[in-house]
Coordinates of C-alpha atoms and ligand atoms in Angstrom, one line a residue:
P1 CA -44.0 -9.3 -5.6
E2 CA -42.7 -11.5 -3.9
A3 CA -42.5 -15.6 -5.1
I4 CA -41.6 -18.7 -3.8
T5 CA -40.1 -21.8 -5.6
V6 CA -42.6 -25.0 -5.7
Q7 CA -40.6 -27.0 -3.9
E8 CA -39.7 -24.2 -0.6
L9 CA -44.0 -23.8 -0.3
A10 CA -44.1 -27.7 -0.2
N11 CA -41.5 -27.2 2.3
R12 CA -42.9 -24.5 4.3
M13 CA -46.2 -27.1 4.3
A14 CA -44.8 -30.0 4.8
E15 CA -46.8 -31.8 1.4
K16 CA -44.7 -33.3 -0.9
G17 CA -42.9 -30.9 -3.8
A18 CA -45.3 -33.7 -6.5
D19 CA -48.9 -32.9 -5.1
L20 CA -48.2 -29.0 -5.2
V21 CA -47.1 -29.7 -8.7
K22 CA -50.2 -31.9 -9.4
A23 CA -52.6 -29.3 -7.7
L24 CA -50.7 -27.0 -10.1
F25 CA -51.6 -28.7 -12.8
N26 CA -55.1 -29.1 -11.8
M27 CA -55.1 -24.9 -12.3
G28 CA -54.5 -25.2 -15.2
M29 CA -50.6 -24.3 -15.1
M30 CA -47.8 -26.0 -16.2
V31 CA -44.5 -26.1 -13.5
T32 CA -41.9 -27.9 -12.3
V33 CA -40.8 -28.1 -8.5
N34 CA -37.9 -25.6 -8.9
Q35 CA -39.9 -23.2 -10.8
T36 CA -41.4 -19.9 -9.1
I37 CA -44.8 -19.0 -8.9
D38 CA -46.1 -15.9 -7.8
Q39 CA -47.7 -15.3 -4.6
D40 CA -51.4 -15.0 -5.3
T41 CA -51.1 -18.3 -7.1
A42 CA -49.1 -19.6 -3.8
E43 CA -52.1 -18.4 -1.2
L44 CA -54.9 -19.9 -3.3
L45 CA -52.6 -23.4 -3.1
V46 CA -52.2 -22.5 1.0
T47 CA -55.7 -22.9 1.0
E48 CA -56.2 -25.6 -0.8
F49 CA -54.2 -28.0 1.1
G50 CA -56.1 -26.3 4.4
H51 CA -53.1 -24.3 5.7
N52 CA -52.8 -20.9 6.8
I53 CA -51.6 -18.1 5.1
E54 CA -48.6 -16.0 7.1
R55 CA -47.8 -13.7 4.9
V56 CA -43.6 -13.8 5.5
S57 CA -41.7 -10.7 5.6
A58 CA -37.5 -10.7 4.6
S59 CA -37.4 -11.1 8.9
D60 CA -38.7 -15.3 8.8
I61 CA -36.5 -16.1 5.7
D62 CA -33.3 -14.2 6.1
I63 CA -30.1 -15.2 8.5
D64 CA -30.7 -12.2 11.3
T65 CA -27.6 -12.0 12.5
S66 CA -27.9 -8.8 14.8
T67 CA -29.7 -11.2 18.1
D68 CA -26.9 -13.4 17.4
V69 CA -24.7 -11.6 20.3
D70 CA -21.2 -13.3 21.2
T71 CA -21.2 -13.5 25.2
E72 CA -18.0 -11.6 26.5
E73 CA -16.7 -14.0 27.8
S74 CA -16.6 -16.8 24.5
L75 CA -14.5 -13.8 22.9
K76 CA -10.6 -14.3 22.7
S77 CA -8.2 -12.0 20.6
R78 CA -8.0 -11.7 17.2
P79 CA -5.1 -10.7 14.2
P80 CA -5.4 -7.1 13.5
V81 CA -6.5 -6.8 9.5
V82 CA -4.2 -4.1 7.9
A83 CA -4.5 -2.4 4.9
I84 CA -2.1 0.0 2.8
M85 CA -3.0 3.0 1.3
G86 CA -1.5 6.3 -0.5
H87 CA -0.2 8.1 -3.2
V88 CA 0.9 6.0 -6.9
D89 CA 4.7 5.5 -6.6
H90 CA 5.0 5.6 -3.3
G91 CA 5.7 2.3 -2.8
K92 CA 2.1 0.3 -1.6
T93 CA 3.5 -2.7 -3.8
S94 CA 6.7 -2.0 -2.4
L95 CA 6.0 -1.7 0.8
L96 CA 3.2 -5.3 0.6
D97 CA 6.0 -7.6 -0.5
A98 CA 8.8 -6.0 2.0
L99 CA 5.9 -7.0 5.2
R100 CA 5.4 -10.6 3.5
G101 CA 8.6 -11.0 3.0
T102 CA 9.1 -11.3 7.4
D103 CA 6.2 -13.7 7.7
V104 CA 8.3 -16.3 9.3
V105 CA 5.9 -19.5 8.5
R106 CA 7.2 -18.3 4.9
G107 CA 11.1 -18.8 5.4
E108 CA 10.4 -22.4 6.7
A109 CA 7.4 -23.3 4.0
G110 CA 10.1 -22.2 1.0
G111 CA 8.0 -19.1 0.2
I112 CA 5.5 -19.7 -2.3
T113 CA 3.0 -17.1 -2.4
Q114 CA -0.7 -17.5 -4.0
H115 CA -2.2 -13.7 -4.3
I116 CA -5.7 -14.6 -2.8
G117 CA -6.2 -10.6 -1.4
A118 CA -5.1 -11.2 1.6
Y119 CA -2.6 -12.5 3.5
Q120 CA -1.5 -13.6 6.7
I121 CA 2.5 -13.2 8.2
K122 CA 3.4 -14.4 11.4
T123 CA 6.3 -12.5 13.0
K124 CA 9.4 -12.8 15.0
S125 CA 7.3 -12.6 18.7
G126 CA 4.9 -15.2 16.9
D127 CA 2.3 -12.5 16.7
Q128 CA -0.6 -13.0 13.1
I129 CA -0.9 -9.9 11.5
T130 CA -3.5 -10.1 8.6
V131 CA -2.4 -8.3 5.3
L132 CA -5.0 -7.1 2.9
D133 CA -3.0 -7.1 -0.5
T134 CA -5.2 -5.2 -2.8
P135 CA -4.2 -1.9 -2.3
G136 CA -6.0 1.2 -3.3
H137 CA -9.0 3.3 -2.6
A138 CA -11.2 2.3 -5.0
A139 CA -11.0 -1.7 -2.9
F140 CA -12.2 0.4 0.3
T141 CA -15.0 2.4 -0.7
Q142 CA -15.9 -0.1 -2.9
M143 CA -16.1 -2.6 0.5
R144 CA -17.3 0.3 2.7
M145 CA -20.9 1.2 0.3
R146 CA -21.6 -2.4 1.1
G147 CA -21.3 -2.4 4.5
A148 CA -18.0 -4.0 5.1
N149 CA -15.3 -2.7 7.7
V150 CA -13.1 -5.6 7.7
T151 CA -10.0 -3.4 7.9
D152 CA -8.8 -2.9 11.9
I153 CA -5.8 -0.4 10.9
V154 CA -4.7 1.1 8.0
I155 CA -1.0 2.2 7.3
L156 CA -1.2 5.5 5.1
V157 CA 2.5 5.2 3.0
V158 CA 3.9 8.3 2.3
A159 CA 7.0 8.1 0.6
A160 CA 9.6 10.5 2.2
D161 CA 11.1 12.7 -0.7
D162 CA 7.7 13.3 -2.8
G163 CA 4.7 14.0 0.0
I164 CA 1.7 14.7 0.5
M165 CA -0.1 14.4 -2.8
P166 CA -3.6 14.2 -3.8
Q167 CA -4.7 10.7 -3.1
T168 CA -2.3 10.2 0.1
I169 CA -4.9 13.5 1.2
E170 CA -8.2 10.9 -0.2
A171 CA -6.4 8.2 1.7
I172 CA -6.8 10.2 4.8
N173 CA -10.3 11.4 3.8
H174 CA -11.6 7.7 3.7
T175 CA -9.8 6.2 7.1
K176 CA -11.4 9.7 9.1
A177 CA -14.2 8.6 7.4
A178 CA -14.1 5.2 8.2
G179 CA -12.9 5.9 12.1
V180 CA -10.1 3.5 11.1
P181 CA -6.7 4.7 13.2
M182 CA -4.1 5.2 10.9
I183 CA 0.0 4.2 11.2
V184 CA 2.0 6.7 8.7
A185 CA 4.7 5.4 6.9
I186 CA 7.2 7.4 5.5
N187 CA 8.1 5.4 2.7
K188 CA 12.0 5.7 0.7
C189 CA 14.2 6.5 3.5
D190 CA 17.2 5.4 2.2
K191 CA 16.7 8.0 -0.5
E192 CA 19.2 11.1 -0.7
D193 CA 16.2 13.5 -1.1
A194 CA 14.3 12.2 1.6
N195 CA 12.9 14.3 3.8
P196 CA 10.2 12.4 6.7
Q197 CA 9.7 15.6 8.7
K198 CA 8.5 17.7 5.9
V199 CA 6.0 14.7 5.7
R200 CA 5.3 15.6 9.3
E201 CA 4.8 18.9 9.4
R202 CA 2.5 18.7 6.1
L203 CA 0.6 16.4 7.7
L204 CA -0.7 19.1 10.4
E205 CA -2.8 20.4 7.7
H206 CA -4.7 17.9 8.1
E207 CA -5.3 17.0 11.3
I208 CA -2.4 14.1 11.5
I209 CA -0.4 14.7 14.1
V210 CA 2.3 12.5 14.2
E211 CA 3.6 10.7 17.3
E212 CA 7.2 13.0 16.5
M213 CA 5.0 15.5 16.1
S214 CA 3.5 15.3 20.0
G215 CA 0.3 14.0 18.7
D216 CA -1.1 10.2 19.2
V217 CA -1.1 8.9 15.5
Q218 CA 2.0 6.3 15.2
D219 CA 4.5 7.2 12.3
V220 CA 7.7 5.7 11.3
E221 CA 10.2 5.9 8.5
V222 CA 11.0 2.8 6.3
S223 CA 12.2 2.1 3.4
A224 CA 10.8 -0.4 1.3
K225 CA 13.8 -1.3 -0.5
T226 CA 16.3 -1.5 2.0
G227 CA 14.0 -2.6 4.4
K228 CA 14.9 -0.3 7.5
G229 CA 11.8 0.3 9.9
L230 CA 10.3 -2.9 9.0
D231 CA 10.1 -4.2 12.2
E232 CA 9.7 -1.6 14.3
L233 CA 6.5 -0.5 11.4
I234 CA 4.8 -4.6 13.0
D235 CA 5.8 -3.0 16.3
K236 CA 3.0 -0.8 16.0
I237 CA 0.6 -2.1 13.8
L238 CA 0.6 -4.8 16.8
L239 CA 1.3 -2.3 19.3
Q240 CA -2.4 0.0 18.2
A241 CA -4.4 -4.0 18.0
E242 CA -3.2 -4.1 21.3
L243 CA -5.2 -0.8 22.6
M244 CA -7.8 -2.4 20.7
E245 CA -8.5 -5.3 22.4
L246 CA -9.6 -6.9 18.9
K247 CA -11.5 -9.7 19.4
A248 CA -14.5 -12.7 18.2
N249 CA -15.6 -15.6 19.2
P250 CA -13.8 -18.6 17.8
D251 CA -15.7 -21.3 18.4
R252 CA -19.4 -20.8 16.6
P253 CA -20.3 -21.2 13.3
A254 CA -18.9 -18.5 10.5
E255 CA -19.4 -15.6 9.7
A256 CA -16.9 -13.8 6.8
T257 CA -16.0 -11.3 4.2
V258 CA -16.0 -11.4 0.5
I259 CA -12.6 -10.0 -0.2
E260 CA -12.2 -11.2 -3.5
A261 CA -13.7 -13.3 -5.7
K262 CA -14.1 -15.1 -9.2
L263 CA -14.6 -17.7 -12.3
D264 CA -11.6 -19.1 -12.3
K265 CA -11.2 -21.8 -15.6
G266 CA -10.2 -25.1 -13.3
K267 CA -11.4 -24.6 -9.6
G268 CA -15.0 -22.5 -10.7
P269 CA -16.9 -20.5 -8.5
V270 CA -13.6 -19.0 -5.6
A271 CA -13.8 -16.9 -3.1
T272 CA -11.3 -14.9 -1.4
V273 CA -13.0 -14.5 2.2
L274 CA -12.1 -13.0 6.1
V275 CA -13.3 -15.2 8.5
N276 CA -15.2 -12.2 11.3
R277 CA -16.2 -14.3 13.8
G278 CA -16.5 -18.3 14.5
T279 CA -14.5 -20.7 12.4
L280 CA -15.1 -21.2 8.9
K281 CA -14.5 -25.7 8.3
R282 CA -14.3 -27.7 5.0
G283 CA -17.8 -29.3 4.5
D284 CA -20.1 -26.1 6.4
I285 CA -23.0 -26.0 4.0
F286 CA -23.2 -21.4 3.4
V287 CA -25.1 -18.6 1.7
V288 CA -23.3 -15.8 0.4
G289 CA -24.9 -12.4 -0.6
T290 CA -27.8 -14.4 -3.7
E291 CA -25.1 -17.3 -3.7
S292 CA -25.3 -20.5 -1.5
G293 CA -22.9 -23.2 -2.0
R294 CA -20.9 -25.7 0.8
V295 CA -17.3 -25.9 1.9
R296 CA -15.8 -28.4 -0.8
A297 CA -12.2 -27.3 0.0
M298 CA -10.3 -24.0 1.3
N299 CA -6.6 -22.5 0.2
D300 CA -4.2 -20.4 2.6
D301 CA -1.9 -17.1 0.7
K302 CA 0.2 -20.3 1.0
G303 CA -1.1 -22.0 -1.8
R304 CA -1.8 -25.3 1.1
Q305 CA -5.1 -26.6 1.8
V306 CA -6.3 -26.0 4.7
K307 CA -9.3 -27.9 6.9
E308 CA -10.7 -24.7 8.3
A309 CA -9.9 -21.2 8.9
G310 CA -10.6 -18.5 12.4
P311 CA -11.2 -15.1 12.7
S312 CA -9.0 -12.9 10.7
T313 CA -7.6 -15.3 8.7
P314 CA -7.8 -14.8 4.5
V315 CA -9.4 -18.0 2.7
E316 CA -10.0 -18.4 -1.0
V317 CA -13.0 -21.0 -0.5
L318 CA -13.9 -23.5 -3.1
G319 CA -17.8 -24.5 -3.5
L320 CA -19.6 -21.9 -4.7
G321 CA -22.8 -22.1 -6.3
G322 CA -22.1 -19.0 -8.3
V323 CA -19.2 -15.1 -8.6
P324 CA -20.2 -13.7 -5.0
M325 CA -19.6 -9.8 -4.9
A326 CA -16.6 -7.8 -2.8
G327 CA -18.4 -7.1 0.8
D328 CA -20.8 -9.9 0.9
T329 CA -21.1 -12.2 3.8
L330 CA -20.6 -15.6 4.0
T331 CA -22.9 -17.1 6.7
V332 CA -22.5 -20.7 7.8
V333 CA -26.5 -22.3 8.1
E334 CA -27.3 -25.9 9.7
S335 CA -28.6 -27.5 6.0
E336 CA -28.7 -27.3 2.4
Q337 CA -32.3 -26.4 2.5
R338 CA -32.1 -23.8 4.3
A339 CA -28.9 -21.8 2.6
R340 CA -31.4 -23.2 -0.5
E341 CA -34.8 -20.8 1.1
V342 CA -32.1 -18.1 2.1
S343 CA -30.6 -17.6 -1.4
A344 CA -33.4 -18.3 -3.7
W345 CA -34.9 -15.5 -1.1
R346 CA -32.1 -13.1 -1.8
Q347 CA -32.5 -13.8 -5.3
E348 CA -36.4 -12.8 -5.7
Q349 CA -35.4 -10.3 -3.6
A350 CA -33.0 -8.7 -6.1
T351 CA -34.9 -9.3 -8.8
A352 CA -37.5 -7.5 -7.7
K353 CA -35.6 -4.5 -6.6
R354 CA -33.6 -4.3 -10.5
T355 CA -37.2 -4.8 -12.0
A356 CA -38.7 -1.7 -9.7
M357 CA -35.6 0.1 -10.8
A358 CA -35.8 -0.3 -14.3
P359 CA -38.8 2.8 -15.4
A360 CA -36.6 5.2 -13.2
S361 CA -32.9 4.4 -15.1
L362 CA -34.8 4.3 -18.2
D363 CA -36.1 8.0 -17.4
T364 CA -32.7 9.2 -16.0
M365 CA -31.9 7.9 -20.0
F366 CA -34.3 9.8 -21.5
S367 CA -33.2 12.7 -19.9
A368 CA -29.6 12.9 -20.3
L369 CA -30.1 12.4 -23.6
A370 CA -32.6 15.0 -24.2
Ligands
GDP401 P1 2.8 1.9 -5.7 O1 2.2 2.6 -6.6 O2 2.2 2.6 -4.3 O3 2.3 0.6 -5.2 O4 3.9 2.1 -5.5 P2 4.9 0.7 -6.0 O5 5.7 -0.1 -4.7 O6 4.9 0.2 -7.4 O7 6.8 1.7 -6.2 C1 6.9 2.7 -7.0 C2 8.5 2.7 -7.2 O8 9.4 3.0 -6.6 C3 8.8 1.8 -7.9 O9 10.0 1.6 -8.7 C4 9.9 1.0 -6.7 O10 10.8 -0.1 -7.0 C5 10.2 1.8 -6.1 N1 10.1 2.1 -4.8 C6 9.2 2.2 -3.7 N2 9.4 2.0 -2.7 C7 11.1 1.9 -2.0 C8 12.2 2.8 -1.1 O11 11.2 3.0 0.0 N3 12.8 3.1 -1.5 C9 13.7 3.7 -3.2 N4 14.4 4.1 -3.4 N5 12.3 3.1 -4.2 C10 10.9 3.2 -3.4
MG402 MG1 1.2 -0.7 -6.9

């Protein structure tokens, strides 16, 4: 059953909310404009006010961007979004730090880093690369399960002294399932017992044929500790990105994906989003998952306030009505009323879904107990 707030119904009928409250009172219902009424009551009210009933469905209310395709001419190249995966202790965190250390902007700015879930580096050649800094397969699969494919390129880290391990194989499988191209970073090549050739050979068993073995998967020997091979790794990321012709239209209302969200004691609900297309601006009104909001402030990964963020840029957004979920889409809309309408609709849908699902999960619980 679909529910609607009195105010929304009033808006849709172009009537005053107070008049609807009055009519409801006469029908024996004490409600305020912010309360929801069920569909039958709503339909009764609509006829009462002499309007025609039009049953609404998701396509009438919710945002549909599938038909909103950008023209070829509007597309401009955007930085690649890179994720680092690999077995525990093979050097994911070390490589993330080492890559961050190559940022020429960070060098100039004095190097204050903020962990917002992703960062951007500017390479010596002036190109940008966005790096998701939550390593781990759980985050990757969770995002994918929610339909969010933000990663363009996976960097598979394999320690040259340890070789292919269970989580290496898991990462290979996730990457293949996502259809994302991979670059193999053979790490810890500074170590005496490093055997990068053995890594390449063992990768064949998982149908990963690297360039050194005449395949087309790029590989590079690195050391997160000494910095060896980092420039080469960056070049390979940029080359891969070029092959993929990554593009987005920056000149339109923004659409972004939540990569991290939390309730901050001082700032309230905050979310780090990665802009997919368009440019997110301070003051923009948006819907994100079941929440709505207005961009009050945005911070980049260097802790600087920014006024706008274009495609592939990660920013921490302040001004949300609640905490969204990782993988949720943020969409900029034209008015606060529209934002509230969509978020209210989605909240109702979510509640209805939860209610509908409850008996099934109870059944499962009882059968599990039996
Ligand atoms: P993660 O679990 O994949 O994030 O791995 P970490 O980055 O935490 O690294 C695990 C350990 O390996 C740490 O003690 C690092 O100092 C060490 N390590 C990482 N990269 C290198 C490297 O290139 N060379 C050497 N010798 N040690 C490394
Ligand atoms: Mg780590």
